[in-house]
Coordinates of C-alpha atoms in Angstrom, one line a residue:
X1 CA -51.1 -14.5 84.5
X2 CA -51.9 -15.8 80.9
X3 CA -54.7 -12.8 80.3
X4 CA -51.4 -10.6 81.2
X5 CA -49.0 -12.5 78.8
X6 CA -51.9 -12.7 76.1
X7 CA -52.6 -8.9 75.9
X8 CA -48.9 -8.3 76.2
X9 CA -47.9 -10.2 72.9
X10 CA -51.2 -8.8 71.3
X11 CA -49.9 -5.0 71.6
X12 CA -46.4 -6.0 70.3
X13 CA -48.4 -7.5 67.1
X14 CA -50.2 -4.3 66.8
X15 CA -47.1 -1.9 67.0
X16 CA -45.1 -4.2 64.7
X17 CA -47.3 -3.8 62.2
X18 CA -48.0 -0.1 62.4
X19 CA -44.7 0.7 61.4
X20 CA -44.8 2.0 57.8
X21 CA -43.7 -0.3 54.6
X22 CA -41.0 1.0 52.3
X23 CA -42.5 0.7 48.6
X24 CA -40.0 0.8 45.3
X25 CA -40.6 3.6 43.1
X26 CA -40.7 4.3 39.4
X27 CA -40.9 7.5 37.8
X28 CA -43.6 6.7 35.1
X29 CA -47.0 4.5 34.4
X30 CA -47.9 3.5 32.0
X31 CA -52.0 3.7 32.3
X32 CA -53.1 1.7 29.3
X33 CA -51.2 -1.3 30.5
X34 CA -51.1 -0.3 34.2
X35 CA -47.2 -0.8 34.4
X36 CA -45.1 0.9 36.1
X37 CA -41.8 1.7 34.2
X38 CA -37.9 3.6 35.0
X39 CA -37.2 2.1 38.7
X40 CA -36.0 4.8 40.4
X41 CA -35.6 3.1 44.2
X42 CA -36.3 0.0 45.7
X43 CA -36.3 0.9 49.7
X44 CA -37.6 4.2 49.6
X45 CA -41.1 5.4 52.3
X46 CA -44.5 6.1 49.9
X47 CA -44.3 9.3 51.3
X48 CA -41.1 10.2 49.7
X49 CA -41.8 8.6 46.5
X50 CA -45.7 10.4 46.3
X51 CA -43.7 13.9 47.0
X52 CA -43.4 14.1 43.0
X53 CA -47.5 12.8 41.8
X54 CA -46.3 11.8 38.5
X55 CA -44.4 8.8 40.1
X56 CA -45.9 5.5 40.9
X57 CA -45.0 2.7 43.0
X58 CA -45.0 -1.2 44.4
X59 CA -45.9 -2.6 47.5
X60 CA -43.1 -5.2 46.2
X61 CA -41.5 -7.0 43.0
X62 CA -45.0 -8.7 42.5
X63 CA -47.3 -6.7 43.3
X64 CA -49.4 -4.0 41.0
X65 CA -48.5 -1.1 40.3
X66 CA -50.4 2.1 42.1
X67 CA -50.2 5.8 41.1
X68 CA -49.1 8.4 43.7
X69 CA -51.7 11.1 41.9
X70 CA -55.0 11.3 42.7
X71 CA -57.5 8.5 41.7
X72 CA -58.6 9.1 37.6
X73 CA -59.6 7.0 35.0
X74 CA -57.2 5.6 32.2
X75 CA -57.9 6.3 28.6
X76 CA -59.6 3.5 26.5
X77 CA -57.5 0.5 25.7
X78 CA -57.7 0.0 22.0
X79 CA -60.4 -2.6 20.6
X80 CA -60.0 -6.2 21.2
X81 CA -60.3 -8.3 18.0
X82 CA -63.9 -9.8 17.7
X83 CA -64.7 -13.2 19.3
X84 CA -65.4 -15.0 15.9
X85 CA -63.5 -14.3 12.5
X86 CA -67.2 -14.8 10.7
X87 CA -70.0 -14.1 10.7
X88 CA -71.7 -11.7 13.6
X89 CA -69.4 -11.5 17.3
X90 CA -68.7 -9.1 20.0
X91 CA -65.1 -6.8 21.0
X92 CA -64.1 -5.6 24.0
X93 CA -62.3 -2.6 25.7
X94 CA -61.1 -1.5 29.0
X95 CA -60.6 0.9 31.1
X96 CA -59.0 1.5 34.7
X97 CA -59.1 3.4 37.6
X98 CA -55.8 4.4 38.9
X99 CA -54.3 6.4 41.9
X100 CA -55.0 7.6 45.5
X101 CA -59.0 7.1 46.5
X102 CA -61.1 6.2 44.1
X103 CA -62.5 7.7 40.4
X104 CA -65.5 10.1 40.1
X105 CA -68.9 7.9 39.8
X106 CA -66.7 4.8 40.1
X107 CA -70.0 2.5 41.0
X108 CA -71.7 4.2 38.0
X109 CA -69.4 4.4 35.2
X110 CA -68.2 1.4 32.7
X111 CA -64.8 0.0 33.2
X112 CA -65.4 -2.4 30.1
X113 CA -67.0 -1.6 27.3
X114 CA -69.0 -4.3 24.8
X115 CA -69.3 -3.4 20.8
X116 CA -71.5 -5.9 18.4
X117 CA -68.7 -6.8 14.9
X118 CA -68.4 -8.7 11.8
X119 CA -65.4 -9.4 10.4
X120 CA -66.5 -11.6 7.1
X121 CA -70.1 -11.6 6.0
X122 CA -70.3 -15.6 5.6
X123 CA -67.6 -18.1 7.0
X124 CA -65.1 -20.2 4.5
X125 CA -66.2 -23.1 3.1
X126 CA -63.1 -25.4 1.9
X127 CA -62.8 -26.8 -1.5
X128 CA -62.1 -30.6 -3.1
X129 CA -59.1 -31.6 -5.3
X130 CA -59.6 -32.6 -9.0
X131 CA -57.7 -35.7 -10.0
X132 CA -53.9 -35.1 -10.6
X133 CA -52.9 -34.2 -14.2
X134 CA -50.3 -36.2 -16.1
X135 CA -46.9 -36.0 -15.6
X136 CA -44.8 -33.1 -17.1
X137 CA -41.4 -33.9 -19.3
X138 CA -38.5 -34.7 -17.1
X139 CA -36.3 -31.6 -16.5
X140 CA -33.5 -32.4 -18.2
X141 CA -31.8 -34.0 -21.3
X142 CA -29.9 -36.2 -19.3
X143 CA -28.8 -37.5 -16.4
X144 CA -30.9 -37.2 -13.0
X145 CA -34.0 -34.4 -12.6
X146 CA -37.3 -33.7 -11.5
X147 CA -41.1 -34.0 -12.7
X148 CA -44.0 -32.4 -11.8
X149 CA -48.2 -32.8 -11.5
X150 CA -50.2 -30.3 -10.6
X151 CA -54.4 -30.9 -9.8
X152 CA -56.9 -28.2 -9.5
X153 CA -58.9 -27.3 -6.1
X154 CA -62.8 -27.4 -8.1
X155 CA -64.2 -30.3 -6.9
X156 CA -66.0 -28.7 -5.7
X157 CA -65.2 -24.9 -5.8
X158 CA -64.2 -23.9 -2.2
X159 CA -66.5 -20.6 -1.4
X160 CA -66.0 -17.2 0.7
X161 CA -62.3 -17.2 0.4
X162 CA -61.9 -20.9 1.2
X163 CA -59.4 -23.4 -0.3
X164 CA -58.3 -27.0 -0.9
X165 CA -56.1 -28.5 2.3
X166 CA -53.3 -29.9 1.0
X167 CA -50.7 -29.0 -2.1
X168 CA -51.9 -28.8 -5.9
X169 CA -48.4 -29.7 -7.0
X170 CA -46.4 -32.8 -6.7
X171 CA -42.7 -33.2 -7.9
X172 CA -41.0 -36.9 -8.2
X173 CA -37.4 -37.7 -9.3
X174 CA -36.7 -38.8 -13.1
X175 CA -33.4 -39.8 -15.0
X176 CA -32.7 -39.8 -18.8
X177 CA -30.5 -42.9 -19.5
X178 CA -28.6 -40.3 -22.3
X179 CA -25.0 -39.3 -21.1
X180 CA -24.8 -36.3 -20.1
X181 CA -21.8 -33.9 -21.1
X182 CA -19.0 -32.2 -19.4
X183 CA -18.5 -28.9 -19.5
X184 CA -15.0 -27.6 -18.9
X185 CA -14.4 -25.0 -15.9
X186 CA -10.8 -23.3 -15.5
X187 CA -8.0 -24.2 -12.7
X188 CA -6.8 -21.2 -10.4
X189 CA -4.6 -19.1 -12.3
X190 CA -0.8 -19.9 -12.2
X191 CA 1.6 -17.6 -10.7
X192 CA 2.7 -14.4 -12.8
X193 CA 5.8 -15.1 -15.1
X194 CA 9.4 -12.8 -14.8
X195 CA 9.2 -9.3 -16.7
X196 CA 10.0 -9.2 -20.2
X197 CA 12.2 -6.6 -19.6
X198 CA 14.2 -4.6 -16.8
X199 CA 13.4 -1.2 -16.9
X200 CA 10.6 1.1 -18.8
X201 CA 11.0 3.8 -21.2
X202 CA 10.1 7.3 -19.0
X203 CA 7.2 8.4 -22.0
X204 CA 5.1 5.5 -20.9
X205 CA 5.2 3.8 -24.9
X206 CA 7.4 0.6 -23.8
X207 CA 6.8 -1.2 -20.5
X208 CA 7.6 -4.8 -20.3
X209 CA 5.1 -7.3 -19.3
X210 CA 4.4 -10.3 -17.6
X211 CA 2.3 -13.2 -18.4
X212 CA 0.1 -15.9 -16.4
X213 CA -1.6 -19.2 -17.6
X214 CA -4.5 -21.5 -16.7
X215 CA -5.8 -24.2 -17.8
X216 CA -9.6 -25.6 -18.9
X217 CA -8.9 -28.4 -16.4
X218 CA -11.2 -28.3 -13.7
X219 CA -12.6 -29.8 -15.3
X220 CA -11.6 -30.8 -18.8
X221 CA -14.7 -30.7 -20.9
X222 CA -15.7 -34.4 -22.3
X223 CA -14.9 -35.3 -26.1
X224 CA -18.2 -37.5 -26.3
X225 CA -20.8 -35.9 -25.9
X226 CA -18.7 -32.5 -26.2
X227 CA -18.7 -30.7 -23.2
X228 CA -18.7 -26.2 -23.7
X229 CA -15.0 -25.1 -23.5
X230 CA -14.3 -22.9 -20.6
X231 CA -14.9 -19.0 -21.5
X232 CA -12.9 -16.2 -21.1
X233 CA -8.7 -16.4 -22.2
X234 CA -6.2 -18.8 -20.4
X235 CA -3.8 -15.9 -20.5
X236 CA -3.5 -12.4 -19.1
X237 CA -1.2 -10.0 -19.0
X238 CA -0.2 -7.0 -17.1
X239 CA 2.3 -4.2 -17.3
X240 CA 5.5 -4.1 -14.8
X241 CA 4.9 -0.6 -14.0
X242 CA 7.2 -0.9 -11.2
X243 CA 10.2 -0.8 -12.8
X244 CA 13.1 1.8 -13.1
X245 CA 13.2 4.1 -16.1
X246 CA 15.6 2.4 -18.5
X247 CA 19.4 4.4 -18.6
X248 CA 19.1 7.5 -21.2
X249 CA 22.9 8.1 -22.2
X250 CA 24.1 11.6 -22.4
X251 CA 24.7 12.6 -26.5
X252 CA 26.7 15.9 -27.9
X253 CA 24.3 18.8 -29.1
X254 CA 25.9 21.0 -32.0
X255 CA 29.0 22.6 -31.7
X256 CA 28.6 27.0 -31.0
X257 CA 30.8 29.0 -32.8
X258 CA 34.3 29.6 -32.6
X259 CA 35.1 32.3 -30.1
X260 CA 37.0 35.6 -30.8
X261 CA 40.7 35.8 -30.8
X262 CA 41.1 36.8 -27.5
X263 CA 44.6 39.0 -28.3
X264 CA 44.9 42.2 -30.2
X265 CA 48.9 40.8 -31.2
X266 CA 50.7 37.8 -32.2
X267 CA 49.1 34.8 -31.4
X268 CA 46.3 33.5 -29.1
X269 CA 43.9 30.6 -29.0
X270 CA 40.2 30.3 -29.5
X271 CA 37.8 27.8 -28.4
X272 CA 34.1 26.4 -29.3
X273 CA 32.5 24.4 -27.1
X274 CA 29.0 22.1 -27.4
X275 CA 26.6 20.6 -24.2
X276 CA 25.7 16.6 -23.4
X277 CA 22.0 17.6 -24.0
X278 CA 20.9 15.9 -26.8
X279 CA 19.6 14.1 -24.5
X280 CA 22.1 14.9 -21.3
X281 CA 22.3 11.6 -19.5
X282 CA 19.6 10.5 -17.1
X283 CA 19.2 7.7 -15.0
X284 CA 22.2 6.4 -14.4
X285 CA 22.9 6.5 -18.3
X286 CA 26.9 7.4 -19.6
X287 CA 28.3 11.1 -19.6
X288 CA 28.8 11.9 -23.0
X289 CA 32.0 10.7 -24.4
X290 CA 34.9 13.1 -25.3
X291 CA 35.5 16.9 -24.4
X292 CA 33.2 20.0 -24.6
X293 CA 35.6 22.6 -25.7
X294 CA 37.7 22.5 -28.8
X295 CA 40.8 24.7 -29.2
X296 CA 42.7 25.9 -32.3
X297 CA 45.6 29.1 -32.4
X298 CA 45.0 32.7 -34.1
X299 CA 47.3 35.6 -35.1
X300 CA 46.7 39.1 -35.3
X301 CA 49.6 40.1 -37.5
X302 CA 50.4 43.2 -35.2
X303 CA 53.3 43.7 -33.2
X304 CA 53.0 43.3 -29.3
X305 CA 53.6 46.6 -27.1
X306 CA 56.9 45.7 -25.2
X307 CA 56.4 44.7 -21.3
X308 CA 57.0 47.1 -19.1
X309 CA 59.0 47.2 -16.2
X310 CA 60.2 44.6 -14.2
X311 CA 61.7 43.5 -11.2
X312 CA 65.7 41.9 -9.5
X313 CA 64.6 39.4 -7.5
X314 CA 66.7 37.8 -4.0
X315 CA 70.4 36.6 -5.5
X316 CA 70.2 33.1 -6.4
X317 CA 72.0 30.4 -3.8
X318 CA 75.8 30.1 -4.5
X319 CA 76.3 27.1 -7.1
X320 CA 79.2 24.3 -6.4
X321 CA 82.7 25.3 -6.6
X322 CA 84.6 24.1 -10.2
X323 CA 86.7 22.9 -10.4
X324 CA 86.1 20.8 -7.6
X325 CA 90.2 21.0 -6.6
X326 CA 92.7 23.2 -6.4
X327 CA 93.2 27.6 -6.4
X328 CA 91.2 28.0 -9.6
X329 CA 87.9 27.3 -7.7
X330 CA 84.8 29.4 -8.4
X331 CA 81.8 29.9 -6.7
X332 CA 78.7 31.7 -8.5
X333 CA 75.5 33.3 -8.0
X334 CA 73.1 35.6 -10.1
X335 CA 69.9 37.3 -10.4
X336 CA 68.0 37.4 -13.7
X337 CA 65.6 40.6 -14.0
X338 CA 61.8 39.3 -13.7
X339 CA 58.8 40.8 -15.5
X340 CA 55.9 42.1 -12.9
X341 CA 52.8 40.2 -14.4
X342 CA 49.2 41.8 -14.4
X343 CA 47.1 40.7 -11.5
X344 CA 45.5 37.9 -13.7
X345 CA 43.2 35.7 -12.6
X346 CA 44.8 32.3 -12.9
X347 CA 41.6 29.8 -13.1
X348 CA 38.6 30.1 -15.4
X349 CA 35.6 28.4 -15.7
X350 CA 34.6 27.0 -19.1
X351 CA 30.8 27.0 -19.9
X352 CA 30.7 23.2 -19.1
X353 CA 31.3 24.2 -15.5
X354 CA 34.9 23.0 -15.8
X355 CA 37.6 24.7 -13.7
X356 CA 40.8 25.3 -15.9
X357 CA 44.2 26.9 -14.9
X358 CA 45.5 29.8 -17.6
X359 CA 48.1 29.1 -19.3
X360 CA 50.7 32.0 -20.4
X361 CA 54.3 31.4 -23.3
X362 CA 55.7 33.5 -25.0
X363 CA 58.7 35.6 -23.9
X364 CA 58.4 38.5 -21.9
X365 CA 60.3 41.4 -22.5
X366 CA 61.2 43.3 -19.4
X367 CA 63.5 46.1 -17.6
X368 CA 65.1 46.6 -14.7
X369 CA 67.0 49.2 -13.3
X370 CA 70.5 48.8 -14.3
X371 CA 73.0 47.5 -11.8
X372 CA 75.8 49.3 -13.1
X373 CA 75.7 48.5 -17.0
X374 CA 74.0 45.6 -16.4
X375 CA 70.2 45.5 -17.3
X376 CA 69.2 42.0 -17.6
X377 CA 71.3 39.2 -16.2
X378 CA 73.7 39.9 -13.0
X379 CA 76.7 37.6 -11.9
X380 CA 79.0 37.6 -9.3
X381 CA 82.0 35.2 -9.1
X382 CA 84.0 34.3 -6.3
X383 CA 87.0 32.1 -5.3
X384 CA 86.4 29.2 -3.4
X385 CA 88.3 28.6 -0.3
X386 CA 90.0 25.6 1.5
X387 CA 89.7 24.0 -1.8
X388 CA 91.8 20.7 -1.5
X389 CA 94.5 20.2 -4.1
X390 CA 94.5 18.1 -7.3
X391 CA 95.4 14.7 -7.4
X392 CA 98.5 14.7 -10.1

């Protein structure tokens, strides 16, 4: 019954581990180091990770890494430094075997490889300090500074590139009882000063300016013994460029000439007029003061044509009766002939832009068609009625 249980638990060890190991693949080696490099999966068969030969693999995260190509030797690792920096020594370099099976002659070919090398014909020999030198001035003219020594590395000579152990200079402290001075350095600027000025002129030649101070107080440099001045200036200035252009006011340009009479009888009216453009106004600046246009009358010594014909208008309303009382009472109304004007245009515009309404006098001279013998004026009278009676 054991012998049964025995052979039992022996086949079960031999099936379990029969069943193939996953491996993690990489898709590149690198065969100088023997590293395998760019994991591409972690669980994957050997079989499936082989089915590309440039890919290599681990058995797990410890393990070496193996080549799924087939077995070939590595190229030549570069030469290992030589065993002694003197003198005659030896350097080394390797080679592996990597991939499925093993290399061609593997029992017979060298895997490491042995060169004889020199790197320095003779080895150093160190050197020996001299005594140390005196020491130099102190470093300054006052106050607190430094001194040096130095000693030389001949005693003896150190040979084949050999030196001294240790420094050939040494630097102690020193002070100079003498006071030293103090030099002045500037405070932080103040803050800029107001504009002298509220506006700039627009051709750039007067822009106001502002100001800021500082003082050589940072500090002050010391009477005795005199300490430098601060350099540079403890004022600057800048221009206020961001101002308005000042106001330019408006100022007459010469008067043109006088106009034409503009009738051919009796009397008219010519004019003359001048522009605000020497300089017009700009920026807010005043108009020029005063008109543009001058007038003054003209006659042309000719007699006007008479007008021509005219027109009777609507009859006025009836005006009140007078007297006010009794039979006498009168009512009137009229119409006055009216002159037919020409189809004038009744607003001009002046060459300053200025609307102006035309103005017409004179008497015109006109004619109706008489209403009876009446040609100018026509009146009609007529009693009032129901006119209360006087008061005696």
């Amino acid at each position: 019954m054991k012998e049964g249980l025995l052979c039992a638990v022996s086949l079960l060890l031999l099936v379990r581990f029969s069943v193939p190991q996953n491996v993690i693949c990489y898709e590149h080696i690198d065969k100088n180091k023997g590293e395998c490099m760019g994991i591409l999966a972690d669980d994957v068969s050997e079989e499936d990770c082989c089915l590309n030969i440039n890919y290599g693999f681990k058995r797990d995260h410890t393990g070496s890494c193996e080549a799924c190509h087939v077995a070939e030797w590595s190229e030549w690792t570069p030469w290992f430094p030589c065993t002694v920096p003197c003198l005659e020594g030896v350097k080394q370099r390797r080679r592996a075997c990597y991939g499925k099976g093993e290399c061609p002659d593997a029992s017979k070919t060298e895997t490491i490889q042995t060169a004889p090398c020199i790197e320095k014909t003779c080895c150093p020999v160190s050197g020996g300090w001299s005594v140390w030198l005196g020491w130099s001035a102190c470093s300054v003219t006052c106050g607190k500074g430094s001194k040096t020594r130095k000693r030389i590395c001949n005693n003896p000579l150190p040979a084949c590139d050999g030196s001294c152990e240790g420094s050939g200079t040494d630097v102690d402290q020193c002070e100079v009882t003498t006071q030293c001075p103090t030099h002045g350095n500037w405070d932080s600027w103040q803050s800029w000063g107001q504009c002298f000025g509220t506006c700039k002129d627009e051709a750039g030649h007067q822009v106001p300016i502002q100001t800021r101070q500082r003082t050589c107080s940072n500090p002050p440099p010391s009477v005795n013994p005199p300490g430098n001045p601060c350099v540079g200036p403890a004022e600057e200035q800048r221009q206020c460029s961001w101002l308005p252009f000042c106001p330019v006011n408006g100022n007459w340009g010469p008067w043109g000439a006088w106009s034409d009479c503009p009738v051919t009888c009796g009397v008219g009216r010519q004019t003359r007029n001048r522009e605000c453009n020497n300089p017009a106004p700009r920026h807010n600046g005043q108009p020029c003061p005063g008109s543009s246009i001058l007038y003054k009358s003209c006659t042309v010594k000719t007699n006007c044509p008479v007008s021509g014909n005219g027109i009777w208008p609507e009859w006025s309303t009836w005006s009140n009766c007078y007297p006010h009382c009794g039979s006498n009472a009168k009512k009137r109304r009229t119409k006055i002939c009216q002159p037919i004007y020409p189809n004038y245009t009744l607003i001009i515009q002046t060459p300053t832009k200025k609307n102006e309404t035309v103005v017409f006098w004179g008497t015109p001279r006109q004619f109706c068609a008489p209403i009876g013998s009446v040609k100018y004026k026509f009146e009609e009278e007529l009693s009032c009625l129901n006119v209360p009676d006087c008061e005696d």
